[in-house]
JSON list of C-alpha atoms in Angstrom, two decimals:
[
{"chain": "A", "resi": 510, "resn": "UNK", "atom": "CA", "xyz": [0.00, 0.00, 0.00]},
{"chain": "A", "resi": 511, "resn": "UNK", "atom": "CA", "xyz": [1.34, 3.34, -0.85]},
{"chain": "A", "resi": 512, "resn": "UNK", "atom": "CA", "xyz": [0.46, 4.53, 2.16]},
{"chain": "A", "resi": 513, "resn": "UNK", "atom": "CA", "xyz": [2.56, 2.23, 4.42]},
{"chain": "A", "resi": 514, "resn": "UNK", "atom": "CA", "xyz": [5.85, 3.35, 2.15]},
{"chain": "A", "resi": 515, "resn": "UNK", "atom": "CA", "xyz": [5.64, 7.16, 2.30]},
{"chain": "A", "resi": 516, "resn": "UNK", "atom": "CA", "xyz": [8.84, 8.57, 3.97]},
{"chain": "A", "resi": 517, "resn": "UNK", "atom": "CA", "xyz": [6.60, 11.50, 5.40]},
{"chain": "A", "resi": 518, "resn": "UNK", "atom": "CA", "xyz": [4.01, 9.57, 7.36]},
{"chain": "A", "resi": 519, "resn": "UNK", "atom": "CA", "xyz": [5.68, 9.70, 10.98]},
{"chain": "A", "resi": 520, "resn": "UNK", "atom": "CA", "xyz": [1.76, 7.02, 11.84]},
{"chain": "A", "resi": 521, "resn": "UNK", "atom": "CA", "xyz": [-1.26, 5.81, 10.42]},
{"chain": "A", "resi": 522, "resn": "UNK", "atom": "CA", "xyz": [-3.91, 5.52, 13.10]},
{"chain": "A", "resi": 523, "resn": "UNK", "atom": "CA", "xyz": [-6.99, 3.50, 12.99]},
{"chain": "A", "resi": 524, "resn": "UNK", "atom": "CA", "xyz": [-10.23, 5.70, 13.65]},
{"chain": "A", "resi": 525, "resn": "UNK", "atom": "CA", "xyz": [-12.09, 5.27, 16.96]},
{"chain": "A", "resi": 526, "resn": "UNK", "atom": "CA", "xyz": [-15.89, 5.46, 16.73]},
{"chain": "A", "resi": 527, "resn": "UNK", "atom": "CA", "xyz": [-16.11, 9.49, 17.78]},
{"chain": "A", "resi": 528, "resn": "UNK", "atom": "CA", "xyz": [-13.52, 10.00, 14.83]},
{"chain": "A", "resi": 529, "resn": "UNK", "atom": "CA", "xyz": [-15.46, 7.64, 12.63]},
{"chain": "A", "resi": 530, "resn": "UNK", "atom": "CA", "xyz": [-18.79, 9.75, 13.59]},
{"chain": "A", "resi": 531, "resn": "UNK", "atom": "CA", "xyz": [-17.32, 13.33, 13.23]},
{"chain": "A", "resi": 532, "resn": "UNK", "atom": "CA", "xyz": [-16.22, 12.32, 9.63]},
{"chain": "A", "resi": 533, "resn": "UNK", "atom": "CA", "xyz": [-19.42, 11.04, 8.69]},
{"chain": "A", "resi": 534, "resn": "UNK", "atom": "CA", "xyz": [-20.81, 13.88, 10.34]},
{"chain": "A", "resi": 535, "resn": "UNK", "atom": "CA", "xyz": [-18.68, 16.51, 8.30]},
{"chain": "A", "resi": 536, "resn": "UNK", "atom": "CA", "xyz": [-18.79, 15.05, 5.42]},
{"chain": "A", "resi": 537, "resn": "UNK", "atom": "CA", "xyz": [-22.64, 15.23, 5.44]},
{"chain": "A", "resi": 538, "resn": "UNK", "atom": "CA", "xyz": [-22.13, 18.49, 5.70]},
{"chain": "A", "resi": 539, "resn": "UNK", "atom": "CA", "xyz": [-19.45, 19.14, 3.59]},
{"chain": "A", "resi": 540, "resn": "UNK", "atom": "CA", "xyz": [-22.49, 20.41, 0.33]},
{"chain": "A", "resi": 541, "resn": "UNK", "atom": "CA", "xyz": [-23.62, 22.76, 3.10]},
{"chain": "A", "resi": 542, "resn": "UNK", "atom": "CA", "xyz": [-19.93, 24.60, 3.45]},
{"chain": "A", "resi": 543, "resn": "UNK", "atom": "CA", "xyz": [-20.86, 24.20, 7.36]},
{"chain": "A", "resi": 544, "resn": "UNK", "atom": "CA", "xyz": [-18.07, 22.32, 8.00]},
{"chain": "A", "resi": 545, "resn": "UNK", "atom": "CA", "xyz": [-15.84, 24.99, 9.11]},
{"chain": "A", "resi": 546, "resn": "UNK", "atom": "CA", "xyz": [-15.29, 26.59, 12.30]},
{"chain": "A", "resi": 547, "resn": "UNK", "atom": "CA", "xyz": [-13.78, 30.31, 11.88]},
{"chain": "A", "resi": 548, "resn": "UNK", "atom": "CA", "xyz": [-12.31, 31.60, 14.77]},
{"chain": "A", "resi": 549, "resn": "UNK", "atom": "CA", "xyz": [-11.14, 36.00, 14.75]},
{"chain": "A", "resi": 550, "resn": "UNK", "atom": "CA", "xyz": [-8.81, 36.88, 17.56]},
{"chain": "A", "resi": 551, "resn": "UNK", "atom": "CA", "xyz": [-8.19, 40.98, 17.12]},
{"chain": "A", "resi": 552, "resn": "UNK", "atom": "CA", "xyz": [-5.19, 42.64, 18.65]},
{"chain": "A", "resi": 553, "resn": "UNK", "atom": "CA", "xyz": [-3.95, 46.27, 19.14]},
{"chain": "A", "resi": 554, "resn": "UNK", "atom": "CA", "xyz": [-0.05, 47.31, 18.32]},
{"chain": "A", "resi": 555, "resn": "UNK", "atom": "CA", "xyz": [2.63, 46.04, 16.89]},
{"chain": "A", "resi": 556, "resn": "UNK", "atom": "CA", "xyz": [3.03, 42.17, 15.48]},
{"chain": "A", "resi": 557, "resn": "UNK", "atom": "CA", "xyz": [6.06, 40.40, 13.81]},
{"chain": "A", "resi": 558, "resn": "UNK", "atom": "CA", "xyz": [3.82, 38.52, 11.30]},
{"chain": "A", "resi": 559, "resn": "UNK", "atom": "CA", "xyz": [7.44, 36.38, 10.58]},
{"chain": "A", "resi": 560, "resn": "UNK", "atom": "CA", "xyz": [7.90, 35.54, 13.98]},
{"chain": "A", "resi": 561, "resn": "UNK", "atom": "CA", "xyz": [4.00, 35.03, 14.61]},
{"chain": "A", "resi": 562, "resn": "UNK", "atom": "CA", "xyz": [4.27, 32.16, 11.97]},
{"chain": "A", "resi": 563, "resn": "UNK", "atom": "CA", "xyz": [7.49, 30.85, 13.48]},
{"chain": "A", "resi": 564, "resn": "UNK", "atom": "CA", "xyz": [5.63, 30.42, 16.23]},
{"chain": "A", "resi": 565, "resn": "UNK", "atom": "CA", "xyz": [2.71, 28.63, 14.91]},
{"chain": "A", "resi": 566, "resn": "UNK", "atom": "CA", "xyz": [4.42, 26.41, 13.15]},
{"chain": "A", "resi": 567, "resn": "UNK", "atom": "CA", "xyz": [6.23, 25.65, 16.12]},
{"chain": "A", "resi": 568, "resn": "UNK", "atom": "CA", "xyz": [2.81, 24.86, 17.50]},
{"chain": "A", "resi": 569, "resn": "UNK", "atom": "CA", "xyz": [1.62, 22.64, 14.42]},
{"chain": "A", "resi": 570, "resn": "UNK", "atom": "CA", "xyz": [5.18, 20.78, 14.82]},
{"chain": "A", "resi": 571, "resn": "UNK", "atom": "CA", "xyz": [4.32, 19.85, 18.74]},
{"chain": "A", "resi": 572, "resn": "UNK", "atom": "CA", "xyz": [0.99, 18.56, 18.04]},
{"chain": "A", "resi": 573, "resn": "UNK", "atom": "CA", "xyz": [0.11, 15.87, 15.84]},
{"chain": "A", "resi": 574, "resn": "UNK", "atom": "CA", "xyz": [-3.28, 16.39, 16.02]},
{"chain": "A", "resi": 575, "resn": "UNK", "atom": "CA", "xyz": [-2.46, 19.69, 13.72]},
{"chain": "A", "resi": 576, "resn": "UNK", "atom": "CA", "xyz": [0.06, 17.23, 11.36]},
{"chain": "A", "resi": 577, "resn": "UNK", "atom": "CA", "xyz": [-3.12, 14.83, 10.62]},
{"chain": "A", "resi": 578, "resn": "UNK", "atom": "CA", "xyz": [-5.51, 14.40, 7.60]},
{"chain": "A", "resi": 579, "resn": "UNK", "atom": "CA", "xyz": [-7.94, 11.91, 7.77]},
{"chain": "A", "resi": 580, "resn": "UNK", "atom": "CA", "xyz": [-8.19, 9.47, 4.64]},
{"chain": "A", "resi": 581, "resn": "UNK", "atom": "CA", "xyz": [-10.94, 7.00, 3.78]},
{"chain": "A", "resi": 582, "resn": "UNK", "atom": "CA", "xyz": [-10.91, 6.89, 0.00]},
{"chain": "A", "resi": 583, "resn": "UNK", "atom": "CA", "xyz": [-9.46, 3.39, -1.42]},
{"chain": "A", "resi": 584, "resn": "UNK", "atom": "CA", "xyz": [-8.59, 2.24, 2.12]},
{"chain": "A", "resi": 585, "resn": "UNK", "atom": "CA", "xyz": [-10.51, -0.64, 3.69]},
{"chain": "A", "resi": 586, "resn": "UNK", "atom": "CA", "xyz": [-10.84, 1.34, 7.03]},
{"chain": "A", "resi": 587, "resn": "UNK", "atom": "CA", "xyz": [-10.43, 5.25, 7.15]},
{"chain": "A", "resi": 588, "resn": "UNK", "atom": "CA", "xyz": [-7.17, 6.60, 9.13]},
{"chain": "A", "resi": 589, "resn": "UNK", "atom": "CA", "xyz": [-5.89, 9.44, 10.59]},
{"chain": "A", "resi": 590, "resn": "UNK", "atom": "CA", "xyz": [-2.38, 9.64, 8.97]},
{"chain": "A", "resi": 591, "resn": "UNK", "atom": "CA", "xyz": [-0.20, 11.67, 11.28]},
{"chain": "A", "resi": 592, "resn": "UNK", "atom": "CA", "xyz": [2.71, 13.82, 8.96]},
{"chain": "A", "resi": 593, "resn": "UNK", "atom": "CA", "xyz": [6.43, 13.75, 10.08]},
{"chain": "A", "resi": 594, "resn": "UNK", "atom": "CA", "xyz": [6.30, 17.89, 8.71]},
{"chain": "A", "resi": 595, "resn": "UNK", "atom": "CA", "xyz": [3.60, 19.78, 7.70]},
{"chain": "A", "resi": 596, "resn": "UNK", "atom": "CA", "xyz": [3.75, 23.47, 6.49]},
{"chain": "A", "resi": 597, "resn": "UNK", "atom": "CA", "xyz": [1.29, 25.94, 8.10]},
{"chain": "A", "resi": 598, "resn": "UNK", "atom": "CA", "xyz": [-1.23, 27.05, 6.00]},
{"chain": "A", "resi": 599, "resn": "UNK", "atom": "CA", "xyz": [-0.98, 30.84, 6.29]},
{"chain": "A", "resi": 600, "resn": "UNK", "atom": "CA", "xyz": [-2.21, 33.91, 4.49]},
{"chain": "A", "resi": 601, "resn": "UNK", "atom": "CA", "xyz": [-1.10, 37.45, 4.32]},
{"chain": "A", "resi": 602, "resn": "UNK", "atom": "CA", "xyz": [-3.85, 40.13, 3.77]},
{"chain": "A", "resi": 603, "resn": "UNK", "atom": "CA", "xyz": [-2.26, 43.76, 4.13]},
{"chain": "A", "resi": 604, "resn": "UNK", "atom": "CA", "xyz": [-5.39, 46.38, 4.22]},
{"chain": "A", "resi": 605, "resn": "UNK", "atom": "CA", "xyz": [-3.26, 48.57, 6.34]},
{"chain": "A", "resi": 606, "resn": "UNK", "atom": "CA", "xyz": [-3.53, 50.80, 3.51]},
{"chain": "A", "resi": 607, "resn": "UNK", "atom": "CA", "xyz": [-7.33, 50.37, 3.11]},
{"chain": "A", "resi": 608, "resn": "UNK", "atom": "CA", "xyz": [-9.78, 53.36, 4.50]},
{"chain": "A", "resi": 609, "resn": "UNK", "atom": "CA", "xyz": [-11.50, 52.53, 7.45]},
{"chain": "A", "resi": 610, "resn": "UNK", "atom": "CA", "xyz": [-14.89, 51.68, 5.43]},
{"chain": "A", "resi": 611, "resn": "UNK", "atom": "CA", "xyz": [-13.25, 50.25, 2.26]},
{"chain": "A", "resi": 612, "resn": "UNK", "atom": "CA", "xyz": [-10.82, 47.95, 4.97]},
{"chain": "A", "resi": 613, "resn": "UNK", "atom": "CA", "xyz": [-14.15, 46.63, 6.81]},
{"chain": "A", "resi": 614, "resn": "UNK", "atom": "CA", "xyz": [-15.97, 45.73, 3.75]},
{"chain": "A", "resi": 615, "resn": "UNK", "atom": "CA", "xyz": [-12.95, 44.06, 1.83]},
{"chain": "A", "resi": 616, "resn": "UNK", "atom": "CA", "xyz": [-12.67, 42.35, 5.61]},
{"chain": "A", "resi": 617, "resn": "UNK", "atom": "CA", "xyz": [-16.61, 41.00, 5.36]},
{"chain": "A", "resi": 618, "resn": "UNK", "atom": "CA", "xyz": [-15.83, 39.39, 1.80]},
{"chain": "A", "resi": 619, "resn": "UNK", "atom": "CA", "xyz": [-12.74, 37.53, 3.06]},
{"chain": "A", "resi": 620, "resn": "UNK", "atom": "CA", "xyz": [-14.61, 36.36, 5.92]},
{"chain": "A", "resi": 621, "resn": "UNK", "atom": "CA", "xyz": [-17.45, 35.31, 3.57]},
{"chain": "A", "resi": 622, "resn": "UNK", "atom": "CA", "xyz": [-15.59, 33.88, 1.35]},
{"chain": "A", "resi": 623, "resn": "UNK", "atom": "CA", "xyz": [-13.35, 31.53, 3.93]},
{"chain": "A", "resi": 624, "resn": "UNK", "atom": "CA", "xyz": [-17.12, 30.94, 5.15]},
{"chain": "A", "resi": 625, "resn": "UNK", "atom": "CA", "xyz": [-18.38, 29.46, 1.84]},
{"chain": "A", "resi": 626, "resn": "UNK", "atom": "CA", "xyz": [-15.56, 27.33, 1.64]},
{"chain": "A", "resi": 627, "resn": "UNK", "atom": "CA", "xyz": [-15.92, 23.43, 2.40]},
{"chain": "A", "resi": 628, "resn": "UNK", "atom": "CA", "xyz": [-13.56, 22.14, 5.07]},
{"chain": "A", "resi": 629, "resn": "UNK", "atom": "CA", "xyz": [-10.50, 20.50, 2.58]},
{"chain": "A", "resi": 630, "resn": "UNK", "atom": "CA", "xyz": [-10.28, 16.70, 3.93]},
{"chain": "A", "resi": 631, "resn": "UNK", "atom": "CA", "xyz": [-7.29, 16.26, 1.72]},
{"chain": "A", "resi": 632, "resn": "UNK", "atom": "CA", "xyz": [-5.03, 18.98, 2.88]},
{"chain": "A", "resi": 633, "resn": "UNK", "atom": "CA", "xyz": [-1.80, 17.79, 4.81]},
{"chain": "A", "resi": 634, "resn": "UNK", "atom": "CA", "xyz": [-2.65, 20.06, 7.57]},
{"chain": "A", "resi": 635, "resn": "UNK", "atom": "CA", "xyz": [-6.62, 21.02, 9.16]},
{"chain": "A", "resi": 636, "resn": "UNK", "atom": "CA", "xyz": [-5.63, 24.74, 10.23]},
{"chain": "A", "resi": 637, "resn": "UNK", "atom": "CA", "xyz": [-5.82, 27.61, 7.66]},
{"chain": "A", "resi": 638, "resn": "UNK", "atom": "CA", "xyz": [-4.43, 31.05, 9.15]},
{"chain": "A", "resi": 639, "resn": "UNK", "atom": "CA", "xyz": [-5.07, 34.34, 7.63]},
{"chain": "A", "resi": 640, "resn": "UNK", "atom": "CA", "xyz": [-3.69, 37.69, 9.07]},
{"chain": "A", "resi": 641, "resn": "UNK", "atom": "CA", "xyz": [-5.09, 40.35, 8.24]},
{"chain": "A", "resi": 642, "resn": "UNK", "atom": "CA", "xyz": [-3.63, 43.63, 8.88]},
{"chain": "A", "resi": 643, "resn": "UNK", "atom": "CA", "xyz": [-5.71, 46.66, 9.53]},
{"chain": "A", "resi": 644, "resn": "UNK", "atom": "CA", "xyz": [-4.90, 50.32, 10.12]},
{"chain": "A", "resi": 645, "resn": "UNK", "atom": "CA", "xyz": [-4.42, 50.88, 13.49]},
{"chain": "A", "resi": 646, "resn": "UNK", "atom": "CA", "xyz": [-7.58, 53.07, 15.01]},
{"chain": "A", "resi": 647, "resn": "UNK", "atom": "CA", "xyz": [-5.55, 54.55, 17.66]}
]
């Protein structure tokens, strides 16, 4: 099996029943694009967006919860394949530059956007980051 032989698979775990049931579970949903959780965190001065990545992918590279991807297609039983290295998926969005109105509405279309999109089951990682910078109000 080609899974068994791939250099960057550090495990291959079976399911348990609550992993079984929260993939059927998403993936009923998946036509629905409500299988996505979006979390905003805002903060006030000064960020190194370099070293706030370093950081998180510090994070992804101590967990390997945030290294899995769950795979059931052509496999007997569905796994949770745990990655040796996985890259954080991160965006940049600079609206810094934006107007205050102009910045909130380009804001609401991102935010829609990541909202109509269905959860990926086949990326390497199950985190998508996107910083957006806004000018500061104060």
């Amino acid at each position: 099996n080609e899974i068994h032989n791939d250099p960057t698979i550090e495990c291959i775990y079976p399911l348990s029943d609550n992993e079984l049931a929260i993939l059927a579970h998403n993936l009923s949903l998946f036509a629905t694009h409500q299988d996505n959780a979006f979390l905003r965190y805002e903060w006030n001065g000064k960020l190194d967006e370099k070293l706030f990545l370093q950081a998180w992918q510090h994070v992804i590279n101590s967990h390997e919860i945030l290294r899995s991807q769950y795979l059931w297609r052509k496999l007997r039983h569905p796994a949770r394949i745990v990655r040796k290295k996985v890259s954080a998926d991160f965006v940049y969005v600079d609206l810094s530059s934006y107007g205050e109105i102009e910045a909130k509405k380009k804001y609401s279309e991102i935010h829609s956007e990541e909202l109509g999109k269905s959860f990926d089951h086949n990326a390497q990682t199950l985190t998508r980051l996107i910083f957006i910078r806004m000018k500061s109000l104060f």
